[in-house]
PDB file of C-alpha atoms in Angstrom:
ATOM      1  CA  LYS A   1     -51.920  14.806  39.601  1.00 66.00           C
ATOM      2  CA  GLN A   2     -53.704  17.982  40.714  1.00 73.00           C
ATOM      3  CA  TYR A   3     -55.846  19.622  38.046  1.00 87.00           C
ATOM      4  CA  ALA A   4     -56.360  23.386  37.862  1.00 88.00           C
ATOM      5  CA  HIS A   5     -60.154  22.996  37.861  1.00 92.00           C
ATOM      6  CA  ARG A   6     -60.082  20.673  40.930  1.00 91.00           C
ATOM      7  CA  LEU A   7     -62.788  18.479  39.394  1.00 93.00           C
ATOM      8  CA  ASN A   8     -60.660  15.345  39.286  1.00 86.00           C
ATOM      9  CA  GLY A   9     -62.620  12.204  38.473  1.00 91.00           C
ATOM     10  CA  LYS A  10     -65.960  13.959  37.945  1.00 94.00           C
ATOM     11  CA  PHE A  11     -66.053  14.050  34.137  1.00 93.00           C
ATOM     12  CA  SER A  12     -67.944  11.535  32.001  1.00 91.00           C
ATOM     13  CA  SER A  13     -65.046   9.341  30.843  1.00 90.00           C
ATOM     14  CA  ALA A  14     -61.487   8.381  31.636  1.00 92.00           C
ATOM     15  CA  TYR A  15     -60.351  10.332  28.583  1.00 90.00           C
ATOM     16  CA  TYR A  16     -61.986  13.565  29.717  1.00 91.00           C
ATOM     17  CA  ASN A  17     -60.813  13.076  33.280  1.00 93.00           C
ATOM     18  CA  SER A  18     -57.231  12.927  32.047  1.00 93.00           C
ATOM     19  CA  SER A  19     -57.435  15.563  29.287  1.00 94.00           C
ATOM     20  CA  ILE A  20     -59.785  18.351  30.370  1.00 95.00           C
ATOM     21  CA  ASP A  21     -57.658  20.939  32.111  1.00 96.00           C
ATOM     22  CA  TRP A  22     -56.161  24.369  31.548  1.00 97.00           C
ATOM     23  CA  ALA A  23     -53.351  26.282  33.205  1.00 97.00           C
ATOM     24  CA  PRO A  24     -50.572  28.744  32.368  1.00 97.00           C
ATOM     25  CA  ILE A  25     -47.148  27.140  32.518  1.00 96.00           C
ATOM     26  CA  GLU A  26     -44.004  29.007  33.484  1.00 95.00           C
ATOM     27  CA  VAL A  27     -41.822  27.866  30.623  1.00 95.00           C
ATOM     28  CA  ASP A  28     -40.347  29.645  27.644  1.00 95.00           C
ATOM     29  CA  ALA A  29     -42.302  28.976  24.447  1.00 96.00           C
ATOM     30  CA  SER A  30     -39.135  27.757  22.727  1.00 95.00           C
ATOM     31  CA  LYS A  31     -39.059  24.774  25.104  1.00 97.00           C
ATOM     32  CA  THR A  32     -42.468  23.458  24.037  1.00 98.00           C
ATOM     33  CA  GLU A  33     -42.898  20.699  21.456  1.00 98.00           C
ATOM     34  CA  ASP A  34     -45.128  22.767  19.159  1.00 98.00           C
ATOM     35  CA  TRP A  35     -42.572  25.574  19.076  1.00 98.00           C
ATOM     36  CA  LYS A  36     -39.799  23.106  18.297  1.00 98.00           C
ATOM     37  CA  THR A  37     -41.938  21.762  15.443  1.00 98.00           C
ATOM     38  CA  ALA A  38     -42.349  25.289  14.076  1.00 98.00           C
ATOM     39  CA  GLN A  39     -38.615  25.932  14.308  1.00 98.00           C
ATOM     40  CA  LEU A  40     -37.804  22.695  12.484  1.00 98.00           C
ATOM     41  CA  ALA A  41     -40.283  23.524   9.720  1.00 98.00           C
ATOM     42  CA  GLY A  42     -38.762  26.982   9.426  1.00 97.00           C
ATOM     43  CA  LYS A  43     -35.278  25.522   9.164  1.00 97.00           C
ATOM     44  CA  LEU A  44     -36.357  23.181   6.365  1.00 96.00           C
ATOM     45  CA  LEU A  45     -38.034  26.038   4.511  1.00 96.00           C
ATOM     46  CA  GLN A  46     -34.879  28.121   4.547  1.00 93.00           C
ATOM     47  CA  GLU A  47     -32.771  25.370   3.016  1.00 94.00           C
ATOM     48  CA  LYS A  48     -32.121  25.277  -0.716  1.00 91.00           C
ATOM     49  CA  HIS A  49     -34.020  22.615  -2.667  1.00 90.00           C
ATOM     50  CA  ASN A  50     -33.186  21.480  -6.185  1.00 89.00           C
ATOM     51  CA  LYS A  51     -36.654  20.040  -6.819  1.00 92.00           C
ATOM     52  CA  PRO A  52     -40.240  20.750  -5.668  1.00 93.00           C
ATOM     53  CA  PHE A  53     -40.908  19.869  -2.037  1.00 94.00           C
ATOM     54  CA  PHE A  54     -43.969  19.111   0.090  1.00 96.00           C
ATOM     55  CA  LEU A  55     -43.792  19.972   3.796  1.00 97.00           C
ATOM     56  CA  THR A  56     -46.482  19.355   6.391  1.00 96.00           C
ATOM     57  CA  CYS A  57     -46.358  20.853   9.857  1.00 96.00           C
ATOM     58  CA  GLY A  58     -48.892  19.979  12.559  1.00 97.00           C
ATOM     59  CA  PHE A  59     -49.397  21.604  15.962  1.00 98.00           C
ATOM     60  CA  PHE A  60     -51.021  19.839  18.907  1.00 97.00           C
ATOM     61  CA  ARG A  61     -52.554  22.914  20.509  1.00 97.00           C
ATOM     62  CA  PRO A  62     -55.343  23.905  20.867  1.00 97.00           C
ATOM     63  CA  HIS A  63     -56.160  20.256  21.595  1.00 96.00           C
ATOM     64  CA  LEU A  64     -56.716  19.413  25.258  1.00 96.00           C
ATOM     65  CA  PRO A  65     -55.263  19.921  27.810  1.00 96.00           C
ATOM     66  CA  TRP A  66     -54.767  23.666  27.474  1.00 98.00           C
ATOM     67  CA  TYR A  67     -51.303  24.088  28.979  1.00 97.00           C
ATOM     68  CA  VAL A  68     -49.386  26.926  27.301  1.00 98.00           C
ATOM     69  CA  PRO A  69     -46.903  29.579  28.469  1.00 98.00           C
ATOM     70  CA  SER A  70     -48.474  32.166  30.769  1.00 97.00           C
ATOM     71  CA  VAL A  71     -47.931  35.043  28.336  1.00 98.00           C
ATOM     72  CA  TYR A  72     -50.731  33.630  26.159  1.00 98.00           C
ATOM     73  CA  PHE A  73     -53.125  33.503  29.118  1.00 98.00           C
ATOM     74  CA  ASP A  74     -52.234  37.130  29.836  1.00 98.00           C
ATOM     75  CA  MET A  75     -53.510  38.038  26.359  1.00 98.00           C
ATOM     76  CA  HIS A  76     -57.033  37.029  27.455  1.00 98.00           C
ATOM     77  CA  PRO A  77     -57.865  38.457  30.920  1.00 98.00           C
ATOM     78  CA  LEU A  78     -60.721  36.648  32.632  1.00 97.00           C
ATOM     79  CA  ASP A  79     -62.746  39.841  33.039  1.00 97.00           C
ATOM     80  CA  LYS A  80     -62.652  40.352  29.261  1.00 97.00           C
ATOM     81  CA  ILE A  81     -63.890  36.862  28.333  1.00 98.00           C
ATOM     82  CA  ILE A  82     -67.240  36.807  26.513  1.00 97.00           C
ATOM     83  CA  PRO A  83     -68.873  33.341  26.417  1.00 97.00           C
ATOM     84  CA  PRO A  84     -70.429  32.133  23.157  1.00 97.00           C
ATOM     85  CA  ALA A  85     -74.134  32.582  22.508  1.00 94.00           C
ATOM     86  CA  TYR A  86     -75.992  30.113  24.737  1.00 94.00           C
ATOM     87  CA  ARG A  87     -79.561  29.027  25.440  1.00 94.00           C
ATOM     88  CA  GLN A  88     -80.479  26.648  28.236  1.00 90.00           C
ATOM     89  CA  ASP A  89     -83.363  25.259  26.153  1.00 93.00           C
ATOM     90  CA  ASP A  90     -81.213  24.776  23.056  1.00 94.00           C
ATOM     91  CA  LEU A  91     -81.613  20.993  23.046  1.00 95.00           C
ATOM     92  CA  ASP A  92     -85.398  20.992  23.445  1.00 95.00           C
ATOM     93  CA  ASP A  93     -86.000  20.556  19.692  1.00 97.00           C
ATOM     94  CA  ILE A  94     -83.058  18.202  19.120  1.00 97.00           C
ATOM     95  CA  PRO A  95     -83.779  14.486  18.523  1.00 97.00           C
ATOM     96  CA  MET A  96     -82.418  12.005  21.027  1.00 96.00           C
ATOM     97  CA  ALA A  97     -79.779  10.790  18.564  1.00 96.00           C
ATOM     98  CA  GLY A  98     -78.289  14.286  18.480  1.00 95.00           C
ATOM     99  CA  ARG A  99     -78.325  14.552  22.259  1.00 93.00           C
ATOM    100  CA  ARG A 100     -76.505  11.251  22.560  1.00 90.00           C
ATOM    101  CA  LEU A 101     -73.697  12.522  20.323  1.00 86.00           C
ATOM    102  CA  ALA A 102     -73.385  15.620  22.501  1.00 83.00           C
ATOM    103  CA  SER A 103     -73.561  14.623  26.132  1.00 75.00           C
ATOM    104  CA  GLY A 104     -73.785  17.896  28.039  1.00 78.00           C
ATOM    105  CA  SER A 105     -72.630  16.623  31.416  1.00 90.00           C
ATOM    106  CA  ASP A 106     -69.000  17.720  31.028  1.00 94.00           C
ATOM    107  CA  PHE A 107     -69.871  21.273  30.030  1.00 95.00           C
ATOM    108  CA  ARG A 108     -72.502  21.567  32.761  1.00 94.00           C
ATOM    109  CA  LEU A 109     -69.970  20.381  35.333  1.00 96.00           C
ATOM    110  CA  ILE A 110     -67.656  23.219  34.308  1.00 96.00           C
ATOM    111  CA  ARG A 111     -70.430  25.820  34.134  1.00 96.00           C
ATOM    112  CA  ASN A 112     -72.061  24.830  37.415  1.00 96.00           C
ATOM    113  CA  ASN A 113     -68.716  25.164  39.182  1.00 97.00           C
ATOM    114  CA  GLY A 114     -68.251  28.701  37.883  1.00 97.00           C
ATOM    115  CA  LEU A 115     -65.391  27.757  35.550  1.00 97.00           C
ATOM    116  CA  TRP A 116     -66.883  28.470  32.123  1.00 98.00           C
ATOM    117  CA  ASN A 117     -64.851  31.623  31.529  1.00 98.00           C
ATOM    118  CA  ASN A 118     -61.725  29.911  32.859  1.00 98.00           C
ATOM    119  CA  ALA A 119     -62.121  27.120  30.316  1.00 98.00           C
ATOM    120  CA  ILE A 120     -62.671  29.633  27.517  1.00 98.00           C
ATOM    121  CA  GLN A 121     -59.547  31.495  28.619  1.00 98.00           C
ATOM    122  CA  GLY A 122     -57.547  28.268  28.402  1.00 98.00           C
ATOM    123  CA  TYR A 123     -58.848  27.579  24.908  1.00 98.00           C
ATOM    124  CA  MET A 124     -58.184  31.116  23.677  1.00 98.00           C
ATOM    125  CA  ALA A 125     -54.692  31.074  25.166  1.00 99.00           C
ATOM    126  CA  SER A 126     -53.988  27.821  23.334  1.00 98.00           C
ATOM    127  CA  VAL A 127     -55.298  29.259  20.061  1.00 98.00           C
ATOM    128  CA  SER A 128     -53.066  32.316  20.483  1.00 99.00           C
ATOM    129  CA  PHE A 129     -50.093  30.056  21.152  1.00 99.00           C
ATOM    130  CA  ALA A 130     -50.853  27.985  18.040  1.00 98.00           C
ATOM    131  CA  ASP A 131     -51.157  31.213  16.061  1.00 98.00           C
ATOM    132  CA  ALA A 132     -47.695  32.250  17.246  1.00 98.00           C
ATOM    133  CA  CYS A 133     -46.321  28.881  16.124  1.00 98.00           C
ATOM    134  CA  VAL A 134     -47.860  29.364  12.683  1.00 98.00           C
ATOM    135  CA  GLY A 135     -46.294  32.812  12.608  1.00 98.00           C
ATOM    136  CA  GLN A 136     -42.863  31.291  13.205  1.00 98.00           C
ATOM    137  CA  VAL A 137     -43.265  29.106  10.120  1.00 98.00           C
ATOM    138  CA  LEU A 138     -44.580  31.919   7.930  1.00 98.00           C
ATOM    139  CA  ASP A 139     -41.811  34.280   9.037  1.00 98.00           C
ATOM    140  CA  ALA A 140     -39.256  31.645   8.076  1.00 98.00           C
ATOM    141  CA  LEU A 141     -40.883  31.183   4.674  1.00 97.00           C
ATOM    142  CA  GLN A 142     -40.928  34.932   4.116  1.00 96.00           C
ATOM    143  CA  ALA A 143     -37.190  35.060   4.790  1.00 96.00           C
ATOM    144  CA  SER A 144     -36.471  32.095   2.505  1.00 95.00           C
ATOM    145  CA  PRO A 145     -35.709  31.854  -1.222  1.00 93.00           C
ATOM    146  CA  HIS A 146     -39.035  30.032  -1.674  1.00 95.00           C
ATOM    147  CA  LYS A 147     -41.402  32.793  -0.548  1.00 94.00           C
ATOM    148  CA  ASP A 148     -42.600  33.652  -4.065  1.00 94.00           C
ATOM    149  CA  ASN A 149     -43.209  30.130  -5.361  1.00 94.00           C
ATOM    150  CA  THR A 150     -44.604  28.209  -2.387  1.00 96.00           C
ATOM    151  CA  ILE A 151     -48.280  27.308  -1.949  1.00 98.00           C
ATOM    152  CA  ILE A 152     -49.521  27.640   1.645  1.00 98.00           C
ATOM    153  CA  VAL A 153     -52.477  25.703   3.071  1.00 98.00           C
ATOM    154  CA  LEU A 154     -53.522  26.331   6.672  1.00 98.00           C
ATOM    155  CA  CYS A 155     -56.335  24.211   8.084  1.00 97.00           C
ATOM    156  CA  GLY A 156     -57.713  22.808  11.306  1.00 96.00           C
ATOM    157  CA  ASP A 157     -59.105  19.311  11.681  1.00 93.00           C
ATOM    158  CA  HIS A 158     -62.360  20.304  13.415  1.00 95.00           C
ATOM    159  CA  GLY A 159     -64.138  23.030  15.350  1.00 96.00           C
ATOM    160  CA  PHE A 160     -64.757  23.057  19.105  1.00 96.00           C
ATOM    161  CA  HIS A 161     -67.809  23.494  21.334  1.00 97.00           C
ATOM    162  CA  LEU A 162     -67.295  25.750  24.345  1.00 97.00           C
ATOM    163  CA  GLY A 163     -70.843  25.432  25.658  1.00 95.00           C
ATOM    164  CA  GLU A 164     -72.828  25.828  22.464  1.00 96.00           C
ATOM    165  CA  LYS A 165     -75.686  23.330  22.564  1.00 95.00           C
ATOM    166  CA  ASP A 166     -74.644  22.375  26.108  1.00 93.00           C
ATOM    167  CA  HIS A 167     -71.563  20.618  24.748  1.00 95.00           C
ATOM    168  CA  LEU A 168     -67.821  20.640  25.236  1.00 94.00           C
ATOM    169  CA  GLU A 169     -65.304  19.527  22.593  1.00 93.00           C
ATOM    170  CA  LYS A 170     -66.209  17.994  19.188  1.00 93.00           C
ATOM    171  CA  ASN A 171     -67.905  14.811  17.856  1.00 92.00           C
ATOM    172  CA  THR A 172     -71.158  16.482  16.755  1.00 96.00           C
ATOM    173  CA  LEU A 173     -72.664  17.345  13.372  1.00 98.00           C
ATOM    174  CA  TRP A 174     -73.434  20.969  14.223  1.00 98.00           C
ATOM    175  CA  GLU A 175     -71.690  23.994  12.746  1.00 98.00           C
ATOM    176  CA  THR A 176     -69.523  24.639  15.796  1.00 97.00           C
ATOM    177  CA  ALA A 177     -67.778  21.260  15.567  1.00 97.00           C
ATOM    178  CA  THR A 178     -67.541  20.952  11.790  1.00 97.00           C
ATOM    179  CA  HIS A 179     -66.608  24.485  10.699  1.00 97.00           C
ATOM    180  CA  THR A 180     -62.828  24.725  10.666  1.00 96.00           C
ATOM    181  CA  PRO A 181     -60.352  27.303   9.355  1.00 94.00           C
ATOM    182  CA  LEU A 182     -59.083  26.848   5.803  1.00 97.00           C
ATOM    183  CA  MET A 183     -56.722  29.374   4.233  1.00 98.00           C
ATOM    184  CA  VAL A 184     -54.929  28.922   0.921  1.00 98.00           C
ATOM    185  CA  VAL A 185     -52.277  31.157  -0.636  1.00 98.00           C
ATOM    186  CA  VAL A 186     -51.195  30.489  -4.217  1.00 98.00           C
ATOM    187  CA  PRO A 187     -48.629  32.914  -5.655  1.00 96.00           C
ATOM    188  CA  GLY A 188     -49.988  34.465  -8.828  1.00 95.00           C
ATOM    189  CA  LEU A 189     -53.531  33.163  -8.271  1.00 97.00           C
ATOM    190  CA  THR A 190     -55.066  34.189  -4.935  1.00 97.00           C
ATOM    191  CA  SER A 191     -55.656  37.796  -3.891  1.00 94.00           C
ATOM    192  CA  GLU A 192     -54.571  39.133  -0.504  1.00 93.00           C
ATOM    193  CA  GLY A 193     -57.479  39.425   1.920  1.00 93.00           C
ATOM    194  CA  SER A 194     -59.984  37.626  -0.307  1.00 95.00           C
ATOM    195  CA  ARG A 195     -62.586  35.423   1.380  1.00 96.00           C
ATOM    196  CA  CYS A 196     -64.948  32.759   0.099  1.00 96.00           C
ATOM    197  CA  SER A 197     -68.307  31.998   1.721  1.00 94.00           C
ATOM    198  CA  GLN A 198     -68.828  28.673  -0.054  1.00 96.00           C
ATOM    199  CA  PRO A 199     -68.673  25.594   2.205  1.00 97.00           C
ATOM    200  CA  VAL A 200     -65.960  23.183   1.103  1.00 98.00           C
ATOM    201  CA  SER A 201     -64.425  20.003   2.481  1.00 97.00           C
ATOM    202  CA  LEU A 202     -60.955  19.193   3.743  1.00 97.00           C
ATOM    203  CA  LEU A 203     -61.149  16.294   1.285  1.00 96.00           C
ATOM    204  CA  ASP A 204     -60.904  18.927  -1.444  1.00 97.00           C
ATOM    205  CA  ILE A 205     -57.333  19.812  -0.468  1.00 97.00           C
ATOM    206  CA  HIS A 206     -55.869  16.768  -2.241  1.00 96.00           C
ATOM    207  CA  ALA A 207     -57.493  17.498  -5.601  1.00 97.00           C
ATOM    208  CA  THR A 208     -56.646  21.193  -5.255  1.00 98.00           C
ATOM    209  CA  LEU A 209     -52.947  20.622  -4.652  1.00 97.00           C
ATOM    210  CA  MET A 210     -52.763  18.039  -7.418  1.00 96.00           C
ATOM    211  CA  GLU A 211     -54.209  20.474  -9.949  1.00 97.00           C
ATOM    212  CA  LEU A 212     -51.905  23.269  -8.797  1.00 97.00           C
ATOM    213  CA  ALA A 213     -48.954  20.883  -9.120  1.00 95.00           C
ATOM    214  CA  GLU A 214     -50.199  19.801 -12.567  1.00 94.00           C
ATOM    215  CA  THR A 215     -50.390  16.220 -11.331  1.00 93.00           C
ATOM    216  CA  PRO A 216     -53.371  13.831 -11.746  1.00 91.00           C
ATOM    217  CA  ALA A 217     -55.410  13.397  -8.576  1.00 89.00           C
ATOM    218  CA  ARG A 218     -56.159   9.938  -7.244  1.00 89.00           C
ATOM    219  CA  LYS A 219     -59.525   8.621  -8.381  1.00 88.00           C
ATOM    220  CA  ASP A 220     -60.249   6.786  -5.134  1.00 89.00           C
ATOM    221  CA  ILE A 221     -60.299   9.946  -2.994  1.00 88.00           C
ATOM    222  CA  ASP A 222     -63.457  12.041  -2.795  1.00 89.00           C
ATOM    223  CA  GLY A 223     -63.173  15.794  -3.126  1.00 93.00           C
ATOM    224  CA  ARG A 224     -62.916  18.302  -5.948  1.00 95.00           C
ATOM    225  CA  SER A 225     -60.360  20.927  -6.829  1.00 97.00           C
ATOM    226  CA  LEU A 226     -60.933  24.349  -5.282  1.00 98.00           C
ATOM    227  CA  VAL A 227     -58.825  26.112  -7.911  1.00 98.00           C
ATOM    228  CA  PRO A 228     -61.928  27.732  -9.481  1.00 98.00           C
ATOM    229  CA  LEU A 229     -62.808  29.276  -6.095  1.00 98.00           C
ATOM    230  CA  LEU A 230     -59.229  30.346  -5.471  1.00 98.00           C
ATOM    231  CA  ASP A 231     -59.355  32.164  -8.786  1.00 97.00           C
ATOM    232  CA  ASN A 232     -62.809  33.654  -8.148  1.00 97.00           C
ATOM    233  CA  PRO A 233     -64.205  33.307  -4.592  1.00 97.00           C
ATOM    234  CA  ASP A 234     -67.598  34.674  -5.705  1.00 96.00           C
ATOM    235  CA  ARG A 235     -68.275  32.167  -8.473  1.00 96.00           C
ATOM    236  CA  ASP A 236     -71.292  29.832  -8.373  1.00 95.00           C
ATOM    237  CA  TRP A 237     -70.472  26.618  -6.541  1.00 95.00           C
ATOM    238  CA  ASN A 238     -73.335  24.183  -6.158  1.00 94.00           C
ATOM    239  CA  TYR A 239     -71.543  21.437  -4.248  1.00 96.00           C
ATOM    240  CA  PRO A 240     -72.872  20.906  -0.712  1.00 97.00           C
ATOM    241  CA  VAL A 241     -70.458  19.342   1.774  1.00 98.00           C
ATOM    242  CA  LEU A 242     -70.995  16.029   3.560  1.00 98.00           C
ATOM    243  CA  MET A 243     -69.926  15.360   7.164  1.00 97.00           C
ATOM    244  CA  THR A 244     -70.199  12.143   9.167  1.00 96.00           C
ATOM    245  CA  ALA A 245     -70.104  11.296  12.862  1.00 93.00           C
ATOM    246  CA  ARG A 246     -70.063   7.590  13.701  1.00 90.00           C
ATOM    247  CA  TYR A 247     -72.180   5.081  11.795  1.00 91.00           C
ATOM    248  CA  ASN A 248     -74.787   6.506   9.400  1.00 94.00           C
ATOM    249  CA  ASN A 249     -75.069   9.930  11.058  1.00 96.00           C
ATOM    250  CA  HIS A 250     -74.555  12.656   8.456  1.00 98.00           C
ATOM    251  CA  ALA A 251     -74.834  16.393   7.894  1.00 99.00           C
ATOM    252  CA  VAL A 252     -75.053  18.188   4.550  1.00 99.00           C
ATOM    253  CA  ARG A 253     -74.184  21.888   4.395  1.00 99.00           C
ATOM    254  CA  ASP A 254     -74.732  24.299   1.528  1.00 98.00           C
ATOM    255  CA  CYS A 255     -74.416  28.085   1.534  1.00 96.00           C
ATOM    256  CA  ARG A 256     -77.621  28.533   3.495  1.00 98.00           C
ATOM    257  CA  TYR A 257     -78.808  25.344   5.180  1.00 99.00           C
ATOM    258  CA  ARG A 258     -77.459  22.567   7.373  1.00 99.00           C
ATOM    259  CA  TYR A 259     -79.398  19.298   7.157  1.00 99.00           C
ATOM    260  CA  ILE A 260     -78.680  16.490   9.620  1.00 99.00           C
ATOM    261  CA  ARG A 261     -80.030  12.956   9.428  1.00 98.00           C
ATOM    262  CA  TYR A 262     -79.187  10.434  12.125  1.00 98.00           C
ATOM    263  CA  SER A 263     -79.036   6.656  11.803  1.00 96.00           C
ATOM    264  CA  ASP A 264     -82.541   6.298  13.288  1.00 97.00           C
ATOM    265  CA  GLY A 265     -84.019   8.639  10.653  1.00 97.00           C
ATOM    266  CA  SER A 266     -84.460  11.646  12.956  1.00 98.00           C
ATOM    267  CA  GLU A 267     -83.531  15.012  11.492  1.00 99.00           C
ATOM    268  CA  GLU A 268     -82.426  18.589  12.029  1.00 99.00           C
ATOM    269  CA  LEU A 269     -82.493  21.524   9.609  1.00 99.00           C
ATOM    270  CA  TYR A 270     -81.123  25.018  10.192  1.00 99.00           C
ATOM    271  CA  ASP A 271     -81.290  28.181   8.104  1.00 99.00           C
ATOM    272  CA  HIS A 272     -77.981  29.978   8.603  1.00 98.00           C
ATOM    273  CA  THR A 273     -79.278  33.147   6.991  1.00 98.00           C
ATOM    274  CA  THR A 274     -81.637  33.753   9.919  1.00 98.00           C
ATOM    275  CA  ASP A 275     -80.267  31.360  12.546  1.00 98.00           C
ATOM    276  CA  PRO A 276     -76.437  31.283  12.610  1.00 97.00           C
ATOM    277  CA  ASN A 277     -76.459  29.739  16.104  1.00 98.00           C
ATOM    278  CA  GLU A 278     -78.626  26.792  14.973  1.00 98.00           C
ATOM    279  CA  TRP A 279     -81.196  27.423  17.679  1.00 98.00           C
ATOM    280  CA  THR A 280     -84.338  26.543  15.690  1.00 98.00           C
ATOM    281  CA  ASN A 281     -84.729  23.067  14.199  1.00 99.00           C
ATOM    282  CA  LEU A 282     -86.900  23.457  11.087  1.00 99.00           C
ATOM    283  CA  SER A 283     -86.925  19.805  10.060  1.00 98.00           C
ATOM    284  CA  GLN A 284     -90.529  19.115  11.101  1.00 97.00           C
ATOM    285  CA  ARG A 285     -92.016  22.068   9.229  1.00 98.00           C
ATOM    286  CA  GLU A 286     -93.695  21.008   5.999  1.00 98.00           C
ATOM    287  CA  LEU A 287     -92.605  24.216   4.267  1.00 98.00           C
ATOM    288  CA  TYR A 288     -88.996  22.992   4.357  1.00 98.00           C
ATOM    289  CA  ARG A 289     -89.566  19.488   2.989  1.00 98.00           C
ATOM    290  CA  PRO A 290     -88.310  20.379  -0.540  1.00 98.00           C
ATOM    291  CA  ILE A 291     -85.094  21.757   0.949  1.00 98.00           C
ATOM    292  CA  LYS A 292     -84.548  18.592   2.983  1.00 98.00           C
ATOM    293  CA  ASP A 293     -85.242  16.429  -0.051  1.00 98.00           C
ATOM    294  CA  GLN A 294     -82.742  18.373  -2.144  1.00 98.00           C
ATOM    295  CA  LEU A 295     -79.977  18.197   0.466  1.00 99.00           C
ATOM    296  CA  ALA A 296     -80.702  14.516   1.128  1.00 98.00           C
ATOM    297  CA  LEU A 297     -79.572  13.762  -2.428  1.00 98.00           C
ATOM    298  CA  TRP A 298     -76.017  14.347  -1.180  1.00 97.00           C
ATOM    299  CA  LEU A 299     -76.217  11.719   1.553  1.00 97.00           C
ATOM    300  CA  PRO A 300     -74.106   8.601   0.918  1.00 94.00           C
ATOM    301  CA  SER A 301     -75.789   5.564  -0.596  1.00 88.00           C
ATOM    302  CA  ARG A 302     -73.529   3.191   1.337  1.00 87.00           C
ATOM    303  CA  ASN A 303     -72.398   3.276   4.961  1.00 88.00           C
ATOM    304  CA  GLU A 304     -69.414   1.257   6.063  1.00 84.00           C
ATOM    305  CA  PRO A 305     -69.545  -0.178   9.590  1.00 83.00           C
ATOM    306  CA  GLU A 306     -67.598   1.662  12.244  1.00 78.00           C
ATOM    307  CA  PHE A 307     -63.928   0.773  12.337  1.00 76.00           C
ATOM    308  CA  THR A 308     -62.911  -1.442  15.212  1.00 76.00           C
ATOM    309  CA  PRO A 309     -59.172  -1.730  15.789  1.00 73.00           C
ATOM    310  CA  PRO A 310     -57.988  -5.347  15.595  1.00 77.00           C
ATOM    311  CA  GLN A 311     -57.425  -6.876  18.984  1.00 72.00           C
ATOM    312  CA  PRO A 312     -54.304  -8.911  19.724  1.00 72.00           C
ATOM    313  CA  LYS A 313     -54.933 -12.633  19.775  1.00 70.00           C
ATOM    314  CA  LYS A 314     -54.797 -14.244  23.162  1.00 65.00           C
ATOM    315  CA  GLU A 315     -52.312 -17.042  23.369  1.00 64.00           C
ATOM    316  CA  THR A 316     -53.734 -20.368  24.437  1.00 61.00           C
ATOM    317  CA  PRO A 317     -51.836 -21.791  27.394  1.00 59.00           C
ATOM    318  CA  LYS A 318     -50.004 -24.956  26.496  1.00 57.00           C
TER     319      LYS A 318
END
């Protein structure tokens, strides 16, 4: 296989060597799997239902590789691409545990070969394509008999580094990898165009939908209902959010600070009021010890070992 970037075999793992690529494809959007998924969801939404229904619809893009119809690349000309904020010394105040989670070799390979903007174009094209797929579903709902009594939840599973902190993809505890879209529409409750600045967790979706459906939530699933925030996005909400990457590496995020503690005890702390790019690690400054101590109260008291898929038993020759 010939890759558009012509860097075959030079990335850090077999996975990245097979998945990192971007290129416009000359195919009608309706022939792609994501578009077919959107059309099927739209068809189901337009059917009549004699009882409440729950429909999930997932799109693969913008996961790698970034192959989408050329019209979506055309929306983002290379000469109009603006890379994200970047500092070459960004990792200088990051503990080694954080650097290990975010190996920068794959991003540097792309940047050093003059392909940074090309990669960003591929990502943005894939996001635009995914947005069009979402639009297909919403248009179908709008034309259905269920438009006025259907709750909509739109979310992503993670963010994506495009060079921030010398990293490509996900698997870190920084804002870029863990901040994901979450939009909720509840007829009769939410207001059009309203936004909420409180950090929440995707684990909260379960409890939220259960309350809206007037059904008890499961007790063995973490998360709390977001109905109070849907009703009033500006209300007080003193529930920091916990994120985890591999064994005993955690981040806690409240409205202002992100606190990271790795399994070896090393730390990071960022003030998003003054440092939205997380360029200055404040964790070693004594002035911020009370803030770290307060956020550390939200760290888990128990850490399960990393999951290892069971391996098939080898048959003993007879």
